Coordinates of N, CA and C in Angstrom, one line a residue:
M1341 N 139.2 116.4 155.3 CA 139.1 117.6 154.4 C 138.2 117.2 153.3
R1342 N 137.2 118.1 153.0 CA 136.3 117.9 151.9 C 137.1 118.0 150.5
E1343 N 136.5 117.3 149.5 CA 137.2 117.3 148.2 C 137.5 118.7 147.7
R1344 N 136.5 119.6 147.8 CA 136.7 120.9 147.2 C 137.9 121.6 147.9
E1345 N 138.0 121.4 149.2 CA 139.1 122.0 149.9 C 140.4 121.4 149.6
Q1346 N 140.4 120.1 149.3 CA 141.6 119.4 148.9 C 142.1 119.9 147.6
V1347 N 141.1 120.1 146.6 CA 141.5 120.6 145.3 C 142.1 122.0 145.4
R1348 N 141.4 122.8 146.2 CA 141.9 124.2 146.4 C 143.4 124.2 147.0
S1349 N 143.6 123.3 148.0 CA 144.9 123.2 148.6 C 145.9 122.8 147.6
R1350 N 145.6 121.8 146.8 CA 146.6 121.3 145.8 C 146.9 122.4 144.8
I1351 N 145.9 123.1 144.4 CA 146.2 124.2 143.4 C 147.0 125.3 144.0
E1352 N 146.7 125.7 145.2 CA 147.5 126.7 145.9 C 149.0 126.2 146.0
Q1353 N 149.2 125.0 146.3 CA 150.5 124.5 146.4 C 151.2 124.5 145.1
A1354 N 150.5 124.1 144.0 CA 151.1 124.1 142.7 C 151.5 125.6 142.3
L1355 N 150.7 126.5 142.6 CA 150.9 127.9 142.2 C 152.2 128.5 142.9
D1356 N 152.5 127.9 144.1 CA 153.6 128.4 144.8 C 154.8 127.5 144.7
A1357 N 154.8 126.5 143.9 CA 155.8 125.5 143.8 C 157.1 126.1 143.2
A1358 N 158.2 125.5 143.6 CA 159.5 126.0 143.1 C 159.6 125.6 141.6
D1359 N 159.1 124.4 141.2 CA 159.0 124.0 139.8 C 157.6 124.0 139.4
F1360 N 157.1 125.2 138.9 CA 155.7 125.3 138.6 C 155.3 124.4 137.4
P1361 N 156.1 124.4 136.3 CA 155.7 123.5 135.2 C 155.4 122.1 135.6
E1362 N 156.3 121.6 136.4 CA 156.1 120.2 136.9 C 154.8 120.1 137.8
A1363 N 154.7 121.1 138.7 CA 153.5 121.1 139.5 C 152.2 121.2 138.7
L1364 N 152.2 122.0 137.6 CA 151.1 122.1 136.8 C 150.7 120.8 136.1
A1365 N 151.8 120.1 135.6 CA 151.5 118.8 135.0 C 150.9 117.8 135.9
A1366 N 151.3 117.9 137.2 CA 150.8 117.0 138.2 C 149.4 117.2 138.5
L1367 N 148.8 118.4 138.2 CA 147.4 118.6 138.4 C 146.5 118.0 137.3
G1368 N 147.2 117.3 136.4 CA 146.4 116.7 135.3 C 145.5 115.6 135.7
D1369 N 145.7 115.1 136.9 CA 144.8 114.0 137.4 C 143.4 114.6 137.9
L1370 N 143.4 115.9 138.0 CA 142.2 116.6 138.5 C 141.4 117.0 137.2
A1371 N 140.1 116.7 137.2 CA 139.3 117.1 136.1 C 139.3 118.6 135.9
P1372 N 139.4 119.1 134.6 CA 139.6 120.5 134.4 C 138.5 121.3 135.1
K1373 N 137.3 120.9 135.1 CA 136.2 121.7 135.7 C 136.4 121.9 137.2
K1374 N 137.1 120.9 137.8 CA 137.3 121.0 139.3 C 138.4 122.1 139.6
R1375 N 139.2 122.4 138.6 CA 140.3 123.4 138.8 C 139.8 124.8 138.6
L1376 N 138.7 125.0 137.9 CA 138.3 126.3 137.4 C 138.1 127.3 138.5
A1377 N 137.2 127.0 139.5 CA 136.9 128.0 140.5 C 138.1 128.5 141.3
P1378 N 138.9 127.6 141.8 CA 140.1 128.1 142.5 C 141.1 128.9 141.7
L1379 N 141.2 128.6 140.4 CA 142.1 129.3 139.5 C 141.5 130.7 139.2
F1380 N 140.2 130.8 139.0 CA 139.6 132.1 138.8 C 139.9 133.0 140.0
S1381 N 139.7 132.4 141.2 CA 140.0 133.2 142.4 C 141.5 133.7 142.4
A1382 N 142.4 132.8 142.0 CA 143.8 133.1 142.1 C 144.2 134.2 141.1
L1383 N 143.4 134.4 140.1 CA 143.7 135.5 139.1 C 143.8 136.9 139.8
L1384 N 143.2 137.0 141.0 CA 143.2 138.2 141.8 C 144.1 138.2 142.9
A1385 N 145.1 137.2 142.9 CA 146.0 137.1 144.0 C 146.9 138.4 144.1
S1386 N 147.4 138.7 145.3 CA 148.1 139.9 145.5 C 149.6 139.8 144.9
E1387 N 150.1 138.6 144.8 CA 151.5 138.4 144.4 C 151.5 138.2 142.9
P1388 N 152.2 139.1 142.1 CA 152.2 139.1 140.7 C 152.5 137.7 140.0
L1389 N 153.5 137.0 140.5 CA 153.9 135.7 139.9 C 152.8 134.7 140.1
R1390 N 152.1 134.8 141.2 CA 151.0 133.9 141.5 C 149.8 134.1 140.5
R1391 N 149.6 135.4 140.2 CA 148.5 135.7 139.3 C 148.8 135.2 137.9
W1392 N 150.1 135.4 137.5 CA 150.5 134.9 136.1 C 150.4 133.4 136.1
R1393 N 150.9 132.7 137.1 CA 150.8 131.3 137.1 C 149.3 130.8 137.1
A1394 N 148.5 131.5 137.8 CA 147.0 131.1 137.8 C 146.5 131.3 136.4
A1395 N 146.9 132.3 135.6 CA 146.4 132.5 134.3 C 146.9 131.3 133.4
V1396 N 148.1 131.0 133.5 CA 148.6 129.8 132.7 C 147.9 128.5 133.1
A1397 N 147.7 128.3 134.4 CA 147.1 127.1 134.8 C 145.6 127.0 134.3
L1398 N 144.9 128.2 134.4 CA 143.6 128.2 134.0 C 143.5 128.0 132.4
G1399 N 144.4 128.7 131.7 CA 144.4 128.5 130.2 C 144.6 127.0 129.9
A1400 N 145.5 126.3 130.7 CA 145.8 124.9 130.4 C 144.5 124.1 130.7
A1401 N 143.8 124.4 131.8 CA 142.5 123.7 132.1 C 141.5 123.9 131.0
V1402 N 141.4 125.1 130.4 CA 140.4 125.4 129.4 C 140.8 124.5 128.1
A1403 N 142.1 124.5 127.8 CA 142.6 123.7 126.7 C 142.3 122.2 126.9
E1404 N 142.5 121.7 128.1 CA 142.2 120.3 128.4 C 140.7 120.0 128.3
L1405 N 139.9 120.9 128.7 CA 138.5 120.8 128.6 C 138.1 120.7 127.1
A1406 N 138.7 121.5 126.3 CA 138.4 121.5 124.8 C 138.7 120.2 124.2
A1407 N 139.8 119.5 124.7 CA 140.1 118.2 124.1 C 139.1 117.1 124.6
D1408 N 138.6 117.3 125.8 CA 137.7 116.2 126.4 C 136.2 116.5 126.1
A1409 N 135.9 117.8 126.2 CA 134.4 118.1 126.1 C 134.3 119.5 125.3
P1410 N 134.5 119.5 124.0 CA 134.5 120.7 123.2 C 133.4 121.7 123.5
E1411 N 132.2 121.2 123.6 CA 131.0 122.1 123.8 C 131.1 122.8 125.2
S1412 N 131.6 122.1 126.2 CA 131.8 122.7 127.5 C 132.9 123.8 127.4
A1413 N 133.9 123.5 126.6 CA 135.0 124.5 126.5 C 134.4 125.7 125.7
R1414 N 133.6 125.5 124.8 CA 133.0 126.7 124.1 C 132.1 127.5 125.0
D1415 N 131.4 126.8 125.9 CA 130.6 127.6 126.9 C 131.5 128.4 127.8
L1416 N 132.6 127.8 128.2 CA 133.6 128.4 129.1 C 134.2 129.6 128.4
W1417 N 134.5 129.4 127.1 CA 135.1 130.6 126.3 C 134.1 131.7 126.3
R1418 N 132.8 131.4 126.1 CA 131.8 132.5 126.1 C 131.8 133.2 127.5
N1419 N 132.0 132.4 128.5 CA 132.0 133.0 129.8 C 133.2 133.9 130.0
L1420 N 134.4 133.6 129.4 CA 135.5 134.4 129.4 C 135.3 135.7 128.7
M1421 N 134.6 135.6 127.6 CA 134.3 136.8 126.8 C 133.3 137.7 127.6
W1422 N 132.4 137.1 128.3 CA 131.4 137.9 129.1 C 132.2 138.6 130.2
R1423 N 133.2 138.0 130.8 CA 133.9 138.7 131.8 C 134.7 139.9 131.3
L1424 N 134.9 140.0 130.0 CA 135.6 141.1 129.4 C 134.6 142.2 129.0
N1425 N 133.3 141.9 129.0 CA 132.3 142.8 128.6 C 131.9 143.7 129.7
E1426 N 131.8 145.0 129.4 CA 131.5 146.0 130.4 C 130.2 145.7 131.1
E1427 N 129.3 145.1 130.4 CA 128.0 144.8 131.1 C 128.1 143.7 132.2
S1428 N 129.2 143.0 132.2 CA 129.4 142.0 133.3 C 129.6 142.6 134.6
G1429 N 130.0 143.9 134.6 CA 130.2 144.6 135.9 C 131.6 144.3 136.5
T1430 N 132.5 143.6 135.8 CA 133.8 143.3 136.3 C 134.9 143.8 135.4
I1431 N 136.1 143.9 135.8 CA 137.2 144.4 135.0 C 137.8 143.3 134.1
G1432 N 137.7 142.1 134.6 CA 138.3 141.0 133.8 C 139.8 140.8 133.9
W1433 N 140.3 141.2 135.1 CA 141.8 141.0 135.2 C 142.2 139.6 135.0
G1434 N 143.2 139.4 134.2 CA 143.8 138.1 133.9 C 143.1 137.3 132.8
I1435 N 141.9 137.7 132.4 CA 141.1 136.9 131.4 C 141.8 136.9 130.1
P1436 N 142.3 138.0 129.5 CA 143.0 137.9 128.3 C 144.2 137.0 128.3
E1437 N 144.9 137.0 129.4 CA 146.1 136.1 129.5 C 145.6 134.6 129.5
V1438 N 144.5 134.3 130.2 CA 143.9 133.0 130.1 C 143.6 132.6 128.7
M1439 N 142.9 133.5 128.0 CA 142.6 133.2 126.6 C 143.8 132.9 125.8
G1440 N 144.9 133.7 125.9 CA 146.0 133.5 125.1 C 146.7 132.1 125.4
E1441 N 146.7 131.7 126.7 CA 147.3 130.4 127.0 C 146.4 129.3 126.5
A1442 N 145.1 129.5 126.6 CA 144.2 128.4 126.1 C 144.3 128.3 124.6
L1443 N 144.4 129.4 123.9 CA 144.5 129.3 122.4 C 145.9 128.7 122.0
A1444 N 146.9 129.0 122.8 CA 148.2 128.5 122.5 C 148.3 126.9 122.6
R1445 N 147.5 126.4 123.6 CA 147.5 125.0 123.9 C 146.4 124.2 123.2
S1446 N 145.4 124.8 122.6 CA 144.3 124.1 122.0 C 144.1 124.5 120.5
P1447 N 144.5 123.7 119.6 CA 144.3 124.0 118.2 C 142.8 124.2 117.9
L1448 N 141.9 123.5 118.6 CA 140.5 123.6 118.3 C 140.0 125.0 118.7
L1449 N 140.4 125.5 119.9 CA 140.0 126.8 120.3 C 140.7 127.9 119.5
A1450 N 142.0 127.7 119.1 CA 142.7 128.7 118.4 C 142.1 128.9 117.0
D1451 N 141.8 127.8 116.3 CA 141.2 128.0 115.0 C 139.8 128.7 115.1
A1452 N 139.1 128.4 116.2 CA 137.7 129.0 116.3 C 137.7 130.4 116.8
Y1453 N 138.7 130.8 117.6 CA 138.5 132.1 118.3 C 139.7 133.1 118.2
H1454 N 140.7 132.8 117.4 CA 141.8 133.7 117.4 C 141.4 135.1 116.9
R1455 N 140.5 135.2 116.0 CA 140.1 136.5 115.5 C 139.4 137.3 116.6
I1456 N 138.8 136.7 117.6 CA 138.2 137.4 118.7 C 139.2 138.0 119.5
L1457 N 140.3 137.3 119.7 CA 141.5 137.9 120.5 C 142.0 139.1 119.8
F1458 N 142.2 139.1 118.5 CA 142.7 140.2 117.8 C 141.8 141.4 117.8
G1459 N 140.5 141.1 117.9 CA 139.5 142.2 117.9 C 139.5 143.0 119.1
Y1460 N 140.1 142.5 120.2 CA 140.2 143.3 121.5 C 141.2 144.4 121.4
V1461 N 142.1 144.3 120.4 CA 143.1 145.4 120.2 C 143.0 146.1 118.9
R1462 N 142.0 145.8 118.1 CA 141.8 146.4 116.8 C 140.6 147.4 116.9
E1463 N 140.9 148.6 116.9 CA 139.9 149.7 117.1 C 139.3 150.0 115.7
L1464 N 138.0 149.8 115.6 CA 137.3 150.0 114.4 C 136.1 150.9 114.6
P1465 N 135.7 151.7 113.6 CA 134.6 152.6 113.7 C 133.3 151.8 114.0
G1466 N 132.4 152.4 114.7 CA 131.1 151.7 115.0 C 131.3 150.7 116.1
D1467 N 130.5 149.7 116.1 CA 130.5 148.6 117.1 C 131.9 147.9 117.0
S1468 N 132.4 147.7 118.2 CA 133.8 147.0 118.2 C 133.9 146.3 119.6
T1469 N 134.7 145.3 119.6 CA 135.1 144.6 120.8 C 136.4 145.2 121.4
F1470 N 136.9 146.3 120.8 CA 138.1 146.9 121.3 C 138.0 147.2 122.8
I1471 N 139.1 146.8 123.5 CA 139.2 147.1 125.0 C 139.9 148.4 125.1
D1472 N 139.1 149.4 125.7 CA 139.7 150.7 125.8 C 140.4 151.0 127.1
H1473 N 140.4 150.0 128.0 CA 141.1 150.2 129.3 C 142.6 149.7 129.1
E1474 N 143.5 150.6 129.1 CA 144.9 150.3 128.7 C 145.5 149.1 129.5
P1475 N 145.4 149.2 130.9 CA 146.0 148.1 131.7 C 145.4 146.7 131.3
L1476 N 144.1 146.6 131.0 CA 143.5 145.3 130.6 C 144.0 144.9 129.2
R1477 N 144.1 145.9 128.4 CA 144.6 145.7 127.0 C 146.0 145.1 126.9
R1478 N 146.8 145.4 127.9 CA 148.1 144.8 128.0 C 148.1 143.3 128.0
G1479 N 147.1 142.7 128.7 CA 146.9 141.3 128.7 C 146.7 140.7 127.4
V1480 N 146.0 141.4 126.5 CA 145.7 140.9 125.2 C 147.0 140.9 124.4
W1481 N 147.8 142.0 124.5 CA 149.1 141.9 123.8 C 149.9 140.8 124.2
W1482 N 149.9 140.5 125.5 CA 150.7 139.3 126.0 C 150.1 138.0 125.3
A1483 N 148.8 137.9 125.3 CA 148.1 136.8 124.7 C 148.4 136.6 123.3
I1484 N 148.5 137.7 122.5 CA 148.9 137.6 121.1 C 150.3 137.1 121.0
A1485 N 151.2 137.6 121.8 CA 152.6 137.1 121.8 C 152.7 135.7 122.1
R1486 N 151.8 135.2 123.0 CA 151.8 133.8 123.4 C 151.3 132.9 122.3
L1487 N 150.3 133.4 121.6 CA 149.7 132.7 120.4 C 150.8 132.7 119.3
A1488 N 151.5 133.8 119.1 CA 152.5 133.8 118.1 C 153.6 132.8 118.3
E1489 N 153.8 132.5 119.6 CA 154.8 131.5 120.0 C 154.4 130.1 119.5
A1490 N 153.1 129.8 119.7 CA 152.5 128.5 119.5 C 152.0 128.3 118.1
R1491 N 151.3 129.3 117.6 CA 150.7 129.2 116.3 C 151.0 130.5 115.4
P1492 N 152.3 130.6 115.1 CA 152.7 131.9 114.4 C 151.9 132.1 113.1
E1493 N 151.5 131.1 112.4 CA 150.8 131.3 111.1 C 149.4 132.0 111.3
L1494 N 148.8 131.8 112.4 CA 147.5 132.5 112.7 C 147.8 134.0 112.9
V1495 N 148.8 134.4 113.6 CA 149.1 135.8 113.8 C 149.6 136.4 112.5
R1496 N 150.4 135.7 111.8 CA 150.9 136.3 110.5 C 149.7 136.6 109.6
Q1497 N 148.8 135.7 109.5 CA 147.7 135.9 108.6 C 146.7 136.9 109.0
E1498 N 146.5 137.1 110.3 CA 145.4 137.9 110.8 C 145.8 139.2 111.6
A1499 N 147.0 139.3 112.1 CA 147.2 140.3 113.1 C 148.5 141.2 112.8
L1500 N 149.1 141.1 111.6 CA 150.2 142.0 111.4 C 149.9 143.4 111.5
D1501 N 148.7 143.8 111.1 CA 148.3 145.2 111.1 C 148.2 145.7 112.5
V1502 N 147.7 144.9 113.4 CA 147.6 145.4 114.8 C 148.9 145.5 115.5
L1503 N 149.8 144.5 115.1 CA 151.1 144.5 115.7 C 151.9 145.7 115.2
Y1504 N 151.8 146.0 113.9 CA 152.4 147.2 113.3 C 152.0 148.5 114.0
G1505 N 150.7 148.6 114.2 CA 150.1 149.8 114.8 C 150.6 149.9 116.3
A1506 N 150.7 148.8 116.9 CA 151.1 148.8 118.3 C 152.6 149.2 118.5
L1507 N 153.4 149.2 117.5 CA 154.8 149.6 117.6 C 154.9 151.1 117.9
T1508 N 153.8 151.9 117.7 CA 153.8 153.3 118.0 C 152.8 153.6 119.1
D1509 N 152.4 152.6 119.8 CA 151.4 152.8 120.9 C 152.1 153.6 122.0
P1510 N 151.4 154.6 122.7 CA 152.0 155.3 123.8 C 152.4 154.5 125.0
D1511 N 151.8 153.3 125.1 CA 152.1 152.4 126.2 C 153.3 151.6 126.0
P1512 N 154.4 151.7 126.7 CA 155.6 150.9 126.5 C 155.3 149.4 126.5
T1513 N 154.4 148.9 127.4 CA 154.1 147.5 127.5 C 153.5 147.0 126.1
A1514 N 152.6 147.8 125.6 CA 152.1 147.4 124.3 C 153.2 147.4 123.2
R1515 N 154.0 148.4 123.2 CA 155.1 148.4 122.2 C 156.0 147.2 122.4
G1516 N 156.4 146.9 123.6 CA 157.3 145.8 123.9 C 156.7 144.5 123.6
L1517 N 155.5 144.2 123.9 CA 154.8 142.9 123.6 C 154.6 142.8 122.1
A1518 N 154.3 143.8 121.4 CA 154.2 143.7 120.0 C 155.6 143.3 119.4
C1519 N 156.6 143.9 119.9 CA 158.0 143.5 119.5 C 158.2 142.0 119.8
L1520 N 157.8 141.5 121.0 CA 158.0 140.2 121.3 C 157.2 139.2 120.4
A1521 N 156.0 139.6 120.1 CA 155.2 138.8 119.1 C 155.8 138.7 117.8
L1522 N 156.3 139.8 117.3 CA 157.0 139.9 116.0 C 158.3 139.0 116.0
S1523 N 159.0 139.0 117.1 CA 160.2 138.2 117.2 C 159.9 136.7 117.1
R1524 N 158.7 136.4 117.5 CA 158.3 135.0 117.4 C 157.7 134.6 116.1
L1525 N 157.5 135.6 115.2 CA 157.1 135.3 113.9 C 158.3 135.3 112.9
G1526 N 159.4 135.7 113.3 CA 160.6 135.7 112.4 C 161.0 137.0 112.0
R1527 N 162.2 137.1 111.5 CA 162.8 138.4 111.0 C 161.9 139.1 110.0
P1528 N 161.5 140.4 110.2 CA 160.6 141.0 109.3 C 161.1 141.3 107.9
A1529 N 160.4 140.7 106.9 CA 160.7 141.0 105.5 C 160.0 142.3 105.1
N1530 N 158.9 142.6 105.7 CA 158.1 143.7 105.4 C 158.9 145.0 105.8
P1531 N 159.2 145.8 104.8 CA 160.1 147.0 105.1 C 159.5 148.0 106.1
D1532 N 158.2 148.1 106.1 CA 157.6 149.1 107.0 C 157.7 148.6 108.5
I1533 N 157.5 147.3 108.7 CA 157.7 146.7 110.0 C 159.2 146.8 110.4
A1534 N 160.1 146.5 109.5 CA 161.5 146.5 109.9 C 161.9 147.9 110.2
T1535 N 161.4 148.9 109.5 CA 161.8 150.3 109.7 C 161.3 150.8 111.1
R1536 N 160.1 150.4 111.4 CA 159.5 150.8 112.7 C 160.2 150.1 113.8
L1537 N 160.6 148.8 113.7 CA 161.3 148.2 114.7 C 162.7 148.8 114.9
T1538 N 163.3 149.2 113.8 CA 164.6 149.8 113.9 C 164.6 151.1 114.7
S1539 N 163.5 151.8 114.5 CA 163.3 153.1 115.2 C 163.1 152.9 116.7
L1540 N 162.8 151.7 117.1 CA 162.5 151.4 118.5 C 163.8 150.8 119.2
V1541 N 164.8 150.5 118.5 CA 166.0 149.9 119.1 C 166.5 150.8 120.2
G1542 N 166.4 152.1 120.1 CA 166.9 153.0 121.2 C 165.9 153.3 122.2
D1543 N 164.7 152.7 122.2 CA 163.6 153.0 123.1 C 164.0 152.3 124.5
L1544 N 164.3 153.2 125.4 CA 164.7 152.7 126.8 C 163.5 152.5 127.7
A1545 N 162.3 152.7 127.3 CA 161.2 152.5 128.2 C 161.1 151.1 128.7
E1546 N 160.9 151.0 130.0 CA 160.9 149.6 130.6 C 159.5 149.0 130.7
L1547 N 159.5 147.7 130.8 CA 158.3 147.0 131.0 C 158.7 145.7 131.7
T1548 N 157.7 145.1 132.4 CA 157.9 143.8 133.1 C 157.3 142.7 132.2
L1549 N 158.1 141.7 131.9 CA 157.7 140.7 131.0 C 157.6 139.3 131.7
F1550 N 156.5 138.6 131.5 CA 156.4 137.3 132.0 C 156.6 136.3 130.9
A1551 N 157.7 135.5 131.1 CA 158.0 134.4 130.1 C 158.8 133.4 130.8
D1552 N 158.7 132.1 130.4 CA 159.4 131.0 131.0 C 159.3 131.0 132.5
D1553 N 158.0 131.2 132.9 CA 157.7 131.1 134.3 C 158.5 132.1 135.2
R1554 N 158.8 133.2 134.7 CA 159.4 134.2 135.6 C 159.1 135.6 135.1
L1555 N 159.2 136.6 136.0 CA 159.0 138.0 135.7 C 160.3 138.6 135.6
R1556 N 160.6 139.4 134.5 CA 161.8 140.1 134.4 C 161.6 141.5 133.8
E1557 N 162.5 142.4 134.1 CA 162.5 143.7 133.6 C 163.3 143.7 132.3
T1558 N 162.7 144.4 131.3 CA 163.4 144.6 130.0 C 163.0 145.9 129.4
T1559 N 163.4 146.2 128.2 CA 163.1 147.5 127.6 C 162.5 147.2 126.2
V1560 N 161.8 148.2 125.7 CA 161.2 148.1 124.4 C 162.3 147.9 123.4
G1561 N 163.4 148.6 123.6 CA 164.5 148.6 122.6 C 165.1 147.2 122.5
A1562 N 165.3 146.5 123.7 CA 165.8 145.2 123.7 C 164.9 144.2 122.9
L1563 N 163.6 144.3 123.1 CA 162.7 143.4 122.4 C 162.6 143.8 120.9
A1564 N 162.8 145.0 120.6 CA 162.8 145.4 119.2 C 164.0 144.8 118.5
G1565 N 165.2 144.9 119.2 CA 166.4 144.3 118.6 C 166.3 142.8 118.4
A1566 N 165.6 142.2 119.4 CA 165.5 140.7 119.2 C 164.6 140.4 118.0
A1567 N 163.6 141.2 117.8 CA 162.7 141.0 116.7 C 163.4 141.1 115.3
L1568 N 164.3 142.1 115.3 CA 165.1 142.4 114.1 C 166.1 141.2 113.8
A1569 N 166.5 140.6 114.9 CA 167.6 139.6 114.8 C 167.0 138.2 114.6
S1570 N 165.6 138.0 114.7 CA 165.0 136.7 114.7 C 165.1 136.1 113.3
E1571 N 165.1 134.8 113.3 CA 165.2 134.1 112.0 C 163.9 134.0 111.3
G1572 N 164.0 133.6 110.0 CA 162.7 133.6 109.2 C 162.4 134.9 108.7
A1573 N 161.1 135.1 108.3 CA 160.7 136.4 107.8 C 159.2 136.6 107.9
V1574 N 158.8 137.8 108.2 CA 157.4 138.1 108.3 C 157.0 138.9 107.1

């Protein structure tokens, strides 16, 4: 079996493993660049959990590349941005999630590019990087919540306005993921955020949440309640 086929086979087995975190760690002996092509392909898998795992694994590879070869990682980040650009001719499924995982794992990339992530959900007059395709924008909200988990200070400093606005988004997934991000920042001291979260506690709209390597159904109200109950203060 050729090396490329062996790499693809190992990655496919890891994505389907019963213990995915352990399987992902075991891929560490493969150079990050060798993992990229199979993982990009897996972002379009038909099975939802496989797609999510591919995004996590690809984000991990990008972060590892940043530690070993920062300029190569910057080039790859620009490629990710291109895939989200309408001019690329692609939808960019899974790319925001890859970005969020990479930023969560790489301080170098997080410090350099976190504002770009927030720009995808910050609608501004004139030229903007705002993603107007709602299903794709959901991936950005997940990415922001993931970054809030790893680097809460960046989200507190730069993105409270977009999270506050998302709490009244017509899309339940956006509302729910904004609540999740806020729960990871701590109990809200800002009265406006607290009031808006309180108004959502009875929101029974459902969404599917990927966390801790599993997909589960939850509601906006449950996530809002968790944000209100979290420790610390925003």
